[in-house]
């Protein structure tokens, strides 16, 4: 179905207008005989005037219509929406044409609104079927090239993809006696909130009046403000392109300036804080470095002190070693000197003893010595015929300068040891002396027990021969 048709004489006629837009009445074309050769403005196929069950005047294609006619497959809903838009435009005092096609076919508008002075044209497109973003942008561009503004209208229940990508609105079918409403696509800027608020309950007539009077125009929302609040649904939605007033555009710009100023201020604050933080960190680093250097210095001082202490200790030990060495050498010297002195004393003592022994033996004549030998040897010879061997050459320090007497090679006793050397006598060996005087002399020294001493009562003086 279509609302427009080409009349062979009157040209383009419009079923939605009482005079069909050209001073003709509906009855002049509806069910007249002979039939008037009306054609479709798009496909030029034959059409005929018709009234639907809902009393809607329109044109229907004659049988054998071409499948590619733009208007052919549109739904009744689509047509009703187009009719609605056209009616409101006309109510606002503008001219509205339905189903208009560009001479060169570059565009085909559902409703084309024109100011009476033809200064401005606005196309309204009722878009019910799905369309790609590229397609709808392309078609929008074609209108723009012809200096025609466009508003895409969706009667869908929910948001369609292309909404807000091209100048567009979403409308709601009147229900419960209410009129058509714009529910999406229009917004006002709230400076206090710094956000766009959707006008989601706007009367369609009001919207069309605003558009026609240039009170609302498409506006590319600044990137920061694309979250739009929908009061009725209590939700946010992202919108790029909206219909709004110049005042709101100005408010958005003013808010953007304020925001940028605040952001700049905040950036400066952050920069200040950053600088302060940097200075603080640098100061901290400086302090840490100073502390490190101080600790290093203290460490070196301690190390140097330790080194000096160690050296002092080593020096001290060396001194003590030297002192010990000197002491040891002195002691060694003293010990040697003492030993030498003792040796000398011993030699002196031996010399004295030797002298004493010489004197001791000089007291006797060889005869007296023989007397003593005989006195010792005589009884043994008489009793046992045992000989006693006297070894005068063995009379030395070891026998206290006495003459050792042997019996059968065993020491039998010592004759007349020197009283000055008795301490040298072998122990328990009998000591033979001449008489009681000599025995007493030896016993008096305390060096020899009296029981060991044997004497023979020989006279002290030599018995001169009487001859
Ligand atoms: Zn057609």
CSV table of C-alpha atoms and ligand atoms in Angstrom, one decimal:
chain,number,residue,atom,x,y,z
A,1,UNK,CA,0.0,0.0,0.0
A,2,UNK,CA,0.9,3.6,-0.5
A,3,UNK,CA,-0.5,7.0,0.4
A,4,UNK,CA,0.8,8.7,-2.7
A,5,UNK,CA,0.0,8.1,-6.3
A,6,UNK,CA,0.5,9.8,-9.7
A,7,UNK,CA,-2.7,11.1,-11.3
A,8,UNK,CA,-2.5,11.4,-15.1
A,9,UNK,CA,-3.6,15.0,-15.0
A,10,UNK,CA,-3.3,16.3,-11.5
A,11,UNK,CA,0.2,14.8,-11.0
A,12,UNK,CA,1.1,13.6,-7.5
A,13,UNK,CA,-1.9,13.0,-5.2
A,14,UNK,CA,-2.0,12.2,-1.5
A,15,UNK,CA,-4.6,10.0,0.1
A,16,UNK,CA,-4.0,11.5,3.5
A,17,UNK,CA,-5.1,14.9,2.5
A,18,UNK,CA,-8.7,15.9,2.1
A,19,UNK,CA,-8.2,17.5,-1.3
A,20,UNK,CA,-5.6,14.9,-2.2
A,21,UNK,CA,-3.1,17.8,-2.2
A,22,UNK,CA,-4.4,19.1,-5.5
A,23,UNK,CA,-8.0,20.2,-5.1
A,24,UNK,CA,-9.5,16.9,-6.0
A,25,UNK,CA,-11.9,14.9,-3.7
A,26,UNK,CA,-11.5,11.2,-2.7
A,27,UNK,CA,-14.7,10.5,-4.6
A,28,UNK,CA,-13.1,11.7,-7.8
A,29,UNK,CA,-10.7,8.8,-7.8
A,30,UNK,CA,-12.4,6.2,-5.6
A,31,UNK,CA,-14.5,3.6,-7.4
A,32,UNK,CA,-15.0,5.8,-10.5
A,33,UNK,CA,-15.8,4.4,-13.9
A,34,UNK,CA,-13.9,4.4,-16.1
A,35,UNK,CA,-10.9,3.8,-13.9
A,36,UNK,CA,-8.4,6.6,-13.7
A,37,UNK,CA,-4.9,5.4,-14.6
A,38,UNK,CA,-3.2,6.1,-11.3
A,39,UNK,CA,0.4,4.9,-10.9
A,40,UNK,CA,2.8,4.2,-8.1
A,41,UNK,CA,5.3,7.0,-7.6
A,42,UNK,CA,8.1,4.5,-7.0
A,43,UNK,CA,7.6,1.6,-9.4
A,44,UNK,CA,5.2,3.3,-11.8
A,45,UNK,CA,3.0,0.2,-11.7
A,46,UNK,CA,-0.8,0.8,-11.8
A,47,UNK,CA,-2.5,1.5,-8.4
A,48,UNK,CA,-6.1,2.0,-7.4
A,49,UNK,CA,-7.7,4.0,-4.5
A,50,UNK,CA,-8.8,1.8,-1.6
A,51,UNK,CA,-10.2,2.1,1.9
A,52,UNK,CA,-9.0,-0.4,4.5
A,53,UNK,CA,-11.0,-2.1,7.2
A,54,UNK,CA,-9.9,0.7,9.5
A,55,UNK,CA,-11.2,3.3,7.2
A,56,UNK,CA,-7.7,4.2,6.1
A,57,UNK,CA,-7.6,5.8,2.6
A,58,UNK,CA,-4.7,4.5,0.5
A,59,UNK,CA,-3.6,3.2,-2.8
A,60,UNK,CA,-3.1,-0.5,-3.6
A,61,UNK,CA,-1.0,-1.9,-6.4
A,62,UNK,CA,-2.8,-3.6,-9.3
A,63,UNK,CA,-2.3,-7.3,-9.8
A,64,UNK,CA,1.1,-8.2,-11.3
A,65,UNK,CA,3.0,-5.6,-9.2
A,66,UNK,CA,6.8,-5.7,-9.3
A,67,UNK,CA,8.5,-7.2,-6.2
A,68,UNK,CA,11.1,-4.5,-5.9
A,69,UNK,CA,8.7,-1.5,-5.2
A,70,UNK,CA,9.9,0.3,-2.1
A,71,UNK,CA,6.4,0.8,-0.6
A,72,UNK,CA,5.0,-2.5,-1.4
A,73,UNK,CA,6.2,-4.5,1.5
A,74,UNK,CA,5.6,-2.0,4.2
A,75,UNK,CA,3.4,-3.0,7.1
A,76,UNK,CA,0.3,-1.2,8.2
A,77,UNK,CA,2.0,-0.1,11.3
A,78,UNK,CA,4.7,1.5,9.2
A,79,UNK,CA,2.0,3.3,7.2
A,80,UNK,CA,0.2,4.5,10.3
A,81,UNK,CA,3.4,5.9,11.7
A,82,UNK,CA,4.1,7.8,8.5
A,83,UNK,CA,0.6,9.1,8.5
A,84,UNK,CA,1.0,10.2,12.1
A,85,UNK,CA,4.2,12.1,11.3
A,86,UNK,CA,2.7,13.7,8.3
A,87,UNK,CA,-0.4,14.8,10.2
A,88,UNK,CA,1.6,16.4,13.0
A,89,UNK,CA,3.9,18.2,10.5
A,90,UNK,CA,0.8,19.6,8.8
A,91,UNK,CA,-0.7,20.6,12.1
A,92,UNK,CA,2.4,22.6,12.8
A,93,UNK,CA,1.8,24.6,9.6
A,94,UNK,CA,4.4,22.8,7.4
A,95,UNK,CA,4.0,21.1,4.2
A,96,UNK,CA,4.3,17.3,4.4
A,97,UNK,CA,4.6,14.9,1.5
A,98,UNK,CA,4.5,11.1,1.9
A,99,UNK,CA,6.6,8.7,0.1
A,100,UNK,CA,8.7,11.1,-1.8
A,101,UNK,CA,11.4,9.9,-4.2
A,102,UNK,CA,14.4,12.0,-5.4
A,103,UNK,CA,14.4,12.6,-9.2
A,104,UNK,CA,17.7,10.7,-9.5
A,105,UNK,CA,16.5,8.0,-7.0
A,106,UNK,CA,19.3,8.8,-4.5
A,107,UNK,CA,16.8,9.0,-1.6
A,108,UNK,CA,13.3,8.0,-0.9
A,109,UNK,CA,11.6,9.7,2.1
A,110,UNK,CA,8.7,8.4,4.1
A,111,UNK,CA,7.7,11.9,4.9
A,112,UNK,CA,9.3,15.0,3.6
A,113,UNK,CA,8.5,18.2,5.6
A,114,UNK,CA,9.1,21.6,3.9
A,115,UNK,CA,8.7,25.1,5.2
A,116,UNK,CA,6.2,27.1,3.2
A,117,UNK,CA,8.9,29.3,1.9
A,118,UNK,CA,10.9,26.2,1.0
A,119,UNK,CA,13.8,27.5,3.1
A,120,UNK,CA,14.2,24.1,4.8
A,121,UNK,CA,13.4,20.5,4.2
A,122,UNK,CA,13.3,17.7,6.8
A,123,UNK,CA,12.9,14.1,6.0
A,124,UNK,CA,11.3,11.7,8.6
A,125,UNK,CA,12.1,8.1,8.1
A,126,UNK,CA,10.0,5.5,9.9
A,127,UNK,CA,12.5,2.7,10.2
A,128,UNK,CA,10.8,-0.6,11.4
A,129,UNK,CA,13.0,-3.2,9.7
A,130,UNK,CA,16.6,-3.9,10.8
A,131,UNK,CA,19.2,-1.8,9.0
A,132,UNK,CA,23.0,-1.8,9.4
A,133,UNK,CA,24.9,1.1,10.8
A,134,UNK,CA,26.7,1.6,7.5
A,135,UNK,CA,23.4,1.7,5.6
A,136,UNK,CA,21.7,4.2,7.8
A,137,UNK,CA,24.8,6.4,7.9
A,138,UNK,CA,25.0,6.2,4.1
A,139,UNK,CA,21.3,7.2,3.7
A,140,UNK,CA,21.7,10.0,6.2
A,141,UNK,CA,24.7,11.3,4.3
A,142,UNK,CA,22.7,11.3,1.1
A,143,UNK,CA,20.0,13.6,2.6
A,144,UNK,CA,22.7,15.9,4.0
A,145,UNK,CA,24.2,16.2,0.5
A,146,UNK,CA,20.8,17.4,-0.7
A,147,UNK,CA,20.7,19.9,2.2
A,148,UNK,CA,17.8,17.9,3.8
A,149,UNK,CA,17.8,17.3,7.5
A,150,UNK,CA,16.7,13.9,8.6
A,151,UNK,CA,15.2,12.3,11.6
A,152,UNK,CA,15.0,8.5,11.9
A,153,UNK,CA,12.0,7.2,13.9
A,154,UNK,CA,11.8,3.8,15.5
A,155,UNK,CA,8.6,2.5,17.1
A,156,UNK,CA,10.4,-0.4,18.5
A,157,UNK,CA,9.7,-1.5,22.1
A,158,UNK,CA,13.4,-1.3,23.0
A,159,UNK,CA,16.5,0.6,21.9
A,160,UNK,CA,17.7,-0.2,18.3
A,161,UNK,CA,21.3,-0.4,17.4
A,162,UNK,CA,21.5,2.6,15.2
A,163,UNK,CA,19.7,4.9,17.7
A,164,UNK,CA,22.0,7.9,18.5
A,165,UNK,CA,24.4,7.0,15.7
A,166,UNK,CA,22.3,9.1,13.3
A,167,UNK,CA,19.7,11.9,14.2
A,168,UNK,CA,17.0,9.7,15.6
A,169,UNK,CA,14.2,9.1,18.1
A,170,UNK,CA,12.3,6.2,19.4
A,171,UNK,CA,8.5,6.7,19.8
A,172,UNK,CA,5.8,4.9,21.7
A,173,UNK,CA,2.5,3.9,20.3
A,174,UNK,CA,-0.3,5.7,22.0
A,175,UNK,CA,-2.0,3.5,24.6
A,176,UNK,CA,-4.6,4.0,27.2
A,177,UNK,CA,-5.8,7.1,25.4
A,178,UNK,CA,-2.4,8.8,25.6
A,179,UNK,CA,-0.8,10.4,22.6
A,180,UNK,CA,2.4,9.4,20.7
A,181,UNK,CA,5.4,10.0,22.9
A,182,UNK,CA,9.2,10.3,22.2
A,183,UNK,CA,10.9,8.0,24.7
A,184,UNK,CA,14.5,8.1,23.5
A,185,UNK,CA,16.7,10.4,21.5
A,186,UNK,CA,16.0,13.7,23.2
A,187,UNK,CA,17.9,14.9,26.2
A,188,UNK,CA,18.6,18.1,28.2
A,189,UNK,CA,21.8,18.9,30.0
A,190,UNK,CA,21.7,19.3,33.7
A,191,UNK,CA,24.6,21.5,34.7
A,192,UNK,CA,24.3,20.8,38.4
A,193,UNK,CA,24.6,17.0,37.8
A,194,UNK,CA,27.0,17.6,34.9
A,195,UNK,CA,25.1,15.0,32.9
A,196,UNK,CA,22.5,14.6,30.1
A,197,UNK,CA,19.1,13.6,31.3
A,198,UNK,CA,16.9,11.9,28.7
A,199,UNK,CA,13.6,13.5,28.0
A,200,UNK,CA,11.8,10.2,27.8
A,201,UNK,CA,8.1,11.3,28.0
A,202,UNK,CA,8.0,14.0,25.3
A,203,UNK,CA,4.8,14.5,23.3
A,204,UNK,CA,5.6,13.7,19.7
A,205,UNK,CA,3.8,16.9,18.5
A,206,UNK,CA,5.9,19.0,20.8
A,207,UNK,CA,9.1,17.3,19.5
A,208,UNK,CA,8.1,18.0,15.8
A,209,UNK,CA,7.3,21.6,16.7
A,210,UNK,CA,10.7,22.0,18.2
A,211,UNK,CA,12.5,20.3,15.3
A,212,UNK,CA,10.6,22.4,12.7
A,213,UNK,CA,11.3,25.6,14.6
A,214,UNK,CA,14.9,24.7,15.0
A,215,UNK,CA,14.5,24.6,18.8
A,216,UNK,CA,16.1,21.2,18.9
A,217,UNK,CA,18.9,19.9,16.7
A,218,UNK,CA,21.1,16.9,16.6
A,219,UNK,CA,24.1,17.2,18.8
A,220,UNK,CA,27.2,15.1,19.1
A,221,UNK,CA,27.6,14.5,22.8
A,222,UNK,CA,31.1,15.3,24.1
A,223,UNK,CA,32.9,12.0,24.9
A,224,UNK,CA,32.8,12.6,28.7
A,225,UNK,CA,29.0,13.0,28.8
A,226,UNK,CA,27.8,10.0,26.9
A,227,UNK,CA,26.3,8.2,29.9
A,228,UNK,CA,22.7,9.5,29.7
A,229,UNK,CA,20.2,9.1,32.6
A,230,UNK,CA,16.8,7.9,31.8
A,231,UNK,CA,14.5,9.0,34.6
A,232,UNK,CA,11.5,6.9,33.7
A,233,UNK,CA,13.5,3.6,33.5
A,234,UNK,CA,15.9,4.7,36.3
A,235,UNK,CA,18.9,3.6,34.3
A,236,UNK,CA,21.8,4.9,32.3
A,237,UNK,CA,22.4,4.4,28.6
A,238,UNK,CA,25.2,5.4,26.3
A,239,UNK,CA,24.2,8.0,23.6
A,240,UNK,CA,26.4,9.7,21.0
A,241,UNK,CA,24.0,11.8,19.0
A,242,UNK,CA,20.9,13.3,20.7
A,243,UNK,CA,18.3,15.9,19.9
A,244,UNK,CA,18.6,18.9,22.2
A,245,UNK,CA,18.4,22.6,22.6
A,246,UNK,CA,21.1,25.2,21.9
A,247,UNK,CA,20.9,26.1,25.6
A,248,UNK,CA,21.7,22.5,26.6
A,249,UNK,CA,24.6,22.4,24.1
A,250,UNK,CA,25.9,25.6,25.7
A,251,UNK,CA,25.5,24.1,29.2
A,252,UNK,CA,27.4,21.1,28.2
A,253,UNK,CA,30.2,23.2,26.8
A,254,UNK,CA,30.2,25.4,29.9
A,255,UNK,CA,30.3,22.2,32.1
A,256,UNK,CA,33.1,20.9,29.9
A,257,UNK,CA,35.1,24.0,30.4
A,258,UNK,CA,34.5,23.8,34.2
A,259,UNK,CA,35.4,20.2,34.2
A,260,UNK,CA,38.6,20.8,32.2
A,261,UNK,CA,39.4,23.6,34.6
A,262,UNK,CA,38.8,21.4,37.6
A,263,UNK,CA,40.8,18.6,35.9
A,264,UNK,CA,43.6,21.1,35.2
A,265,UNK,CA,43.4,22.2,38.8
A,266,UNK,CA,43.4,18.6,39.9
A,267,UNK,CA,46.3,17.9,37.5
A,268,UNK,CA,48.2,20.8,38.9
A,269,UNK,CA,47.4,19.6,42.5
A,270,UNK,CA,48.6,16.2,41.6
A,271,UNK,CA,51.7,17.6,40.0
A,272,UNK,CA,52.3,19.7,43.1
A,273,UNK,CA,51.8,16.6,45.2
A,274,UNK,CA,54.0,14.6,42.9
A,275,UNK,CA,56.7,17.2,43.1
A,276,UNK,CA,56.4,17.4,46.9
A,277,UNK,CA,56.5,13.6,47.1
A,278,UNK,CA,59.5,13.6,44.8
A,279,UNK,CA,61.2,16.2,47.0
A,280,UNK,CA,60.4,14.2,50.0
A,281,UNK,CA,61.8,11.1,48.5
A,282,UNK,CA,64.9,13.0,47.3
A,283,UNK,CA,65.3,14.4,50.8
A,284,UNK,CA,64.9,10.9,52.3
A,285,UNK,CA,67.4,9.6,49.8
A,286,UNK,CA,69.8,12.4,50.8
A,287,UNK,CA,69.3,11.6,54.5
A,288,UNK,CA,69.8,7.9,53.8
A,289,UNK,CA,73.0,8.7,51.9
A,290,UNK,CA,74.3,11.0,54.6
A,291,UNK,CA,73.5,8.3,57.2
A,292,UNK,CA,75.2,5.7,55.1
A,293,UNK,CA,78.3,7.9,54.8
A,294,UNK,CA,78.3,8.6,58.5
A,295,UNK,CA,78.0,4.9,59.2
A,296,UNK,CA,80.8,4.2,56.7
A,297,UNK,CA,82.9,6.9,58.5
A,298,UNK,CA,82.2,5.4,61.9
A,299,UNK,CA,82.9,1.9,60.6
A,300,UNK,CA,86.3,3.1,59.2
A,301,UNK,CA,87.1,4.8,62.5
A,302,UNK,CA,86.2,1.6,64.4
A,303,UNK,CA,88.3,-0.4,61.9
A,304,UNK,CA,91.2,1.9,62.3
A,305,UNK,CA,90.9,1.8,66.1
A,306,UNK,CA,90.8,-2.0,65.9
A,307,UNK,CA,93.8,-2.0,63.6
A,308,UNK,CA,95.7,0.3,66.0
A,309,UNK,CA,94.6,-1.9,69.0
A,310,UNK,CA,95.7,-5.0,67.2
A,311,UNK,CA,99.1,-3.5,66.3
A,312,UNK,CA,99.5,-2.2,69.9
A,313,UNK,CA,98.6,-5.7,71.1
A,314,UNK,CA,101.2,-7.3,68.7
A,315,UNK,CA,103.8,-4.7,69.8
A,316,UNK,CA,102.9,-5.5,73.5
A,317,UNK,CA,103.2,-9.2,72.8
A,318,UNK,CA,106.5,-8.7,71.1
A,319,UNK,CA,107.8,-6.7,74.0
A,320,UNK,CA,106.6,-9.3,76.5
A,321,UNK,CA,108.2,-12.0,74.3
A,322,UNK,CA,111.4,-10.1,74.3
A,323,UNK,CA,111.2,-9.6,78.1
A,324,UNK,CA,110.6,-13.3,78.6
A,325,UNK,CA,113.5,-14.1,76.3
A,326,UNK,CA,115.8,-11.7,78.2
A,327,UNK,CA,114.6,-13.1,81.5
A,328,UNK,CA,115.1,-16.7,80.3
A,329,UNK,CA,118.6,-15.8,79.1
A,330,UNK,CA,119.4,-14.1,82.3
A,331,UNK,CA,118.1,-17.2,84.2
A,332,UNK,CA,120.1,-19.4,82.0
A,333,UNK,CA,123.2,-17.3,82.5
A,334,UNK,CA,122.6,-17.3,86.3
A,335,UNK,CA,122.0,-21.0,86.2
A,336,UNK,CA,125.2,-21.6,84.3
A,337,UNK,CA,127.1,-19.2,86.5
A,338,UNK,CA,125.7,-21.0,89.5
A,339,UNK,CA,126.6,-24.3,88.0
A,340,UNK,CA,130.1,-23.1,87.2
A,341,UNK,CA,130.4,-21.7,90.7
A,342,UNK,CA,129.1,-25.0,92.2
A,343,UNK,CA,131.6,-26.9,90.0
A,344,UNK,CA,134.3,-24.6,91.1
A,345,UNK,CA,133.2,-25.1,94.7
A,346,UNK,CA,133.1,-28.8,94.2
A,347,UNK,CA,136.6,-28.8,92.7
A,348,UNK,CA,137.8,-26.5,95.5
A,349,UNK,CA,136.2,-28.9,98.0
A,350,UNK,CA,137.8,-31.9,96.3
A,351,UNK,CA,141.1,-30.1,96.3
A,352,UNK,CA,140.7,-29.3,100.0
A,353,UNK,CA,139.7,-32.9,100.7
A,354,UNK,CA,142.6,-34.1,98.6
A,355,UNK,CA,145.0,-31.9,100.6
A,356,UNK,CA,143.4,-33.1,103.8
A,357,UNK,CA,143.7,-36.7,102.7
A,358,UNK,CA,147.4,-36.1,101.8
A,359,UNK,CA,148.0,-34.6,105.2
A,360,UNK,CA,146.0,-37.5,106.7
A,361,UNK,CA,148.2,-40.1,105.1
A,362,UNK,CA,151.4,-38.1,105.8
A,363,UNK,CA,150.8,-38.7,109.4
A,364,UNK,CA,151.8,-42.4,108.8
A,365,UNK,CA,155.0,-43.8,107.7
A,366,UNK,CA,155.1,-46.7,105.2
A,367,UNK,CA,155.8,-49.0,108.1
A,368,UNK,CA,152.8,-47.9,110.0
A,369,UNK,CA,150.7,-48.4,106.9
A,370,UNK,CA,152.0,-51.9,106.6
A,371,UNK,CA,151.2,-52.4,110.3
A,372,UNK,CA,147.6,-51.6,109.5
A,373,UNK,CA,147.5,-53.9,106.4
A,374,UNK,CA,148.9,-56.7,108.5
A,375,UNK,CA,146.4,-56.0,111.3
A,376,UNK,CA,143.5,-56.3,108.9
A,377,UNK,CA,144.9,-59.2,106.8
A,378,UNK,CA,146.5,-61.2,109.7
A,379,UNK,CA,143.4,-62.7,111.4
A,380,UNK,CA,141.9,-63.7,108.1
A,381,UNK,CA,145.0,-65.5,107.0
A,382,UNK,CA,145.4,-67.2,110.3
A,383,UNK,CA,141.7,-68.3,110.6
A,384,UNK,CA,140.8,-69.0,106.9
A,385,UNK,CA,144.1,-68.7,104.9
A,386,UNK,CA,142.3,-66.0,103.0
A,387,UNK,CA,144.3,-63.3,101.5
A,388,UNK,CA,143.3,-59.7,101.5
A,389,UNK,CA,144.2,-57.6,98.5
A,390,UNK,CA,144.9,-53.9,99.2
A,391,UNK,CA,144.6,-51.6,96.2
A,392,UNK,CA,146.4,-48.5,97.2
A,393,UNK,CA,146.2,-47.1,93.7
A,394,UNK,CA,142.4,-47.1,94.0
A,395,UNK,CA,142.5,-44.8,97.0
A,396,UNK,CA,140.7,-41.8,95.6
A,397,UNK,CA,137.6,-39.5,96.2
A,398,UNK,CA,135.2,-42.5,95.7
A,399,UNK,CA,136.8,-44.3,98.7
A,400,UNK,CA,137.1,-41.1,100.7
A,401,UNK,CA,140.9,-41.5,100.0
A,402,UNK,CA,140.9,-44.7,102.0
A,403,UNK,CA,142.6,-47.9,100.7
A,404,UNK,CA,140.0,-50.4,99.4
A,405,UNK,CA,140.6,-54.0,100.7
A,406,UNK,CA,139.2,-56.9,98.6
A,407,UNK,CA,138.6,-60.4,99.6
A,408,UNK,CA,138.0,-62.7,96.8
A,409,UNK,CA,137.4,-59.7,94.6
A,410,UNK,CA,134.7,-58.3,96.8
A,411,UNK,CA,135.1,-55.1,98.7
A,412,UNK,CA,135.9,-56.2,102.2
A,413,UNK,CA,136.4,-52.7,103.7
A,414,UNK,CA,138.2,-49.4,103.5
A,415,UNK,CA,141.3,-48.6,105.3
A,416,UNK,CA,141.6,-45.3,107.0
A,417,UNK,CA,139.3,-43.0,105.0
A,418,UNK,CA,140.1,-39.3,105.2
A,419,UNK,CA,137.9,-37.7,107.9
A,420,UNK,CA,137.2,-34.7,105.6
A,421,UNK,CA,135.8,-37.0,102.9
A,422,UNK,CA,133.7,-39.5,104.8
A,423,UNK,CA,130.6,-38.4,103.0
A,424,UNK,CA,131.9,-40.1,99.9
A,425,UNK,CA,132.2,-43.6,101.4
A,426,UNK,CA,130.1,-46.4,100.0
A,427,UNK,CA,127.4,-47.2,102.5
A,428,UNK,CA,127.7,-50.1,105.1
A,429,UNK,CA,131.3,-50.9,104.2
A,430,UNK,CA,133.4,-51.5,107.3
A,431,UNK,CA,136.0,-48.8,108.0
A,432,UNK,CA,139.4,-50.0,109.4
A,433,UNK,CA,141.5,-47.5,111.4
A,434,UNK,CA,144.7,-47.9,113.5
A,435,UNK,CA,143.5,-47.1,117.0
A,436,UNK,CA,140.8,-45.7,119.3
A,437,UNK,CA,141.9,-42.1,118.6
A,438,UNK,CA,141.4,-42.4,114.9
A,439,UNK,CA,138.1,-44.3,115.5
A,440,UNK,CA,136.9,-41.5,117.7
A,441,UNK,CA,138.0,-38.9,115.2
A,442,UNK,CA,135.9,-40.6,112.5
A,443,UNK,CA,132.9,-41.2,114.8
A,444,UNK,CA,132.9,-37.6,115.9
A,445,UNK,CA,132.2,-36.4,112.4
A,446,UNK,CA,128.8,-38.1,112.6
A,447,UNK,CA,129.2,-39.3,109.1
A,448,UNK,CA,129.9,-43.0,109.9
A,449,UNK,CA,128.1,-45.1,112.5
A,450,UNK,CA,130.5,-46.2,115.2
A,451,UNK,CA,129.5,-49.9,114.7
A,452,UNK,CA,131.1,-49.8,111.3
A,453,UNK,CA,134.5,-48.7,112.6
A,454,UNK,CA,137.1,-51.3,113.5
A,455,UNK,CA,140.4,-50.3,115.2
A,456,UNK,CA,143.5,-52.3,116.2
A,457,UNK,CA,145.1,-50.3,119.1
A,458,UNK,CA,148.2,-49.6,117.1
A,459,UNK,CA,150.3,-46.8,118.6
A,460,UNK,CA,150.2,-43.3,117.2
A,461,UNK,CA,154.0,-43.1,117.1
A,462,UNK,CA,156.2,-45.4,115.2
A,463,UNK,CA,157.9,-47.9,117.5
A,464,UNK,CA,161.5,-47.2,116.9
A,465,UNK,CA,163.5,-50.4,116.7
A,466,UNK,CA,165.3,-50.9,119.9
A,467,UNK,CA,168.4,-51.8,118.1
B,1,LIG,ZN1,5.0,0.7,-6.4
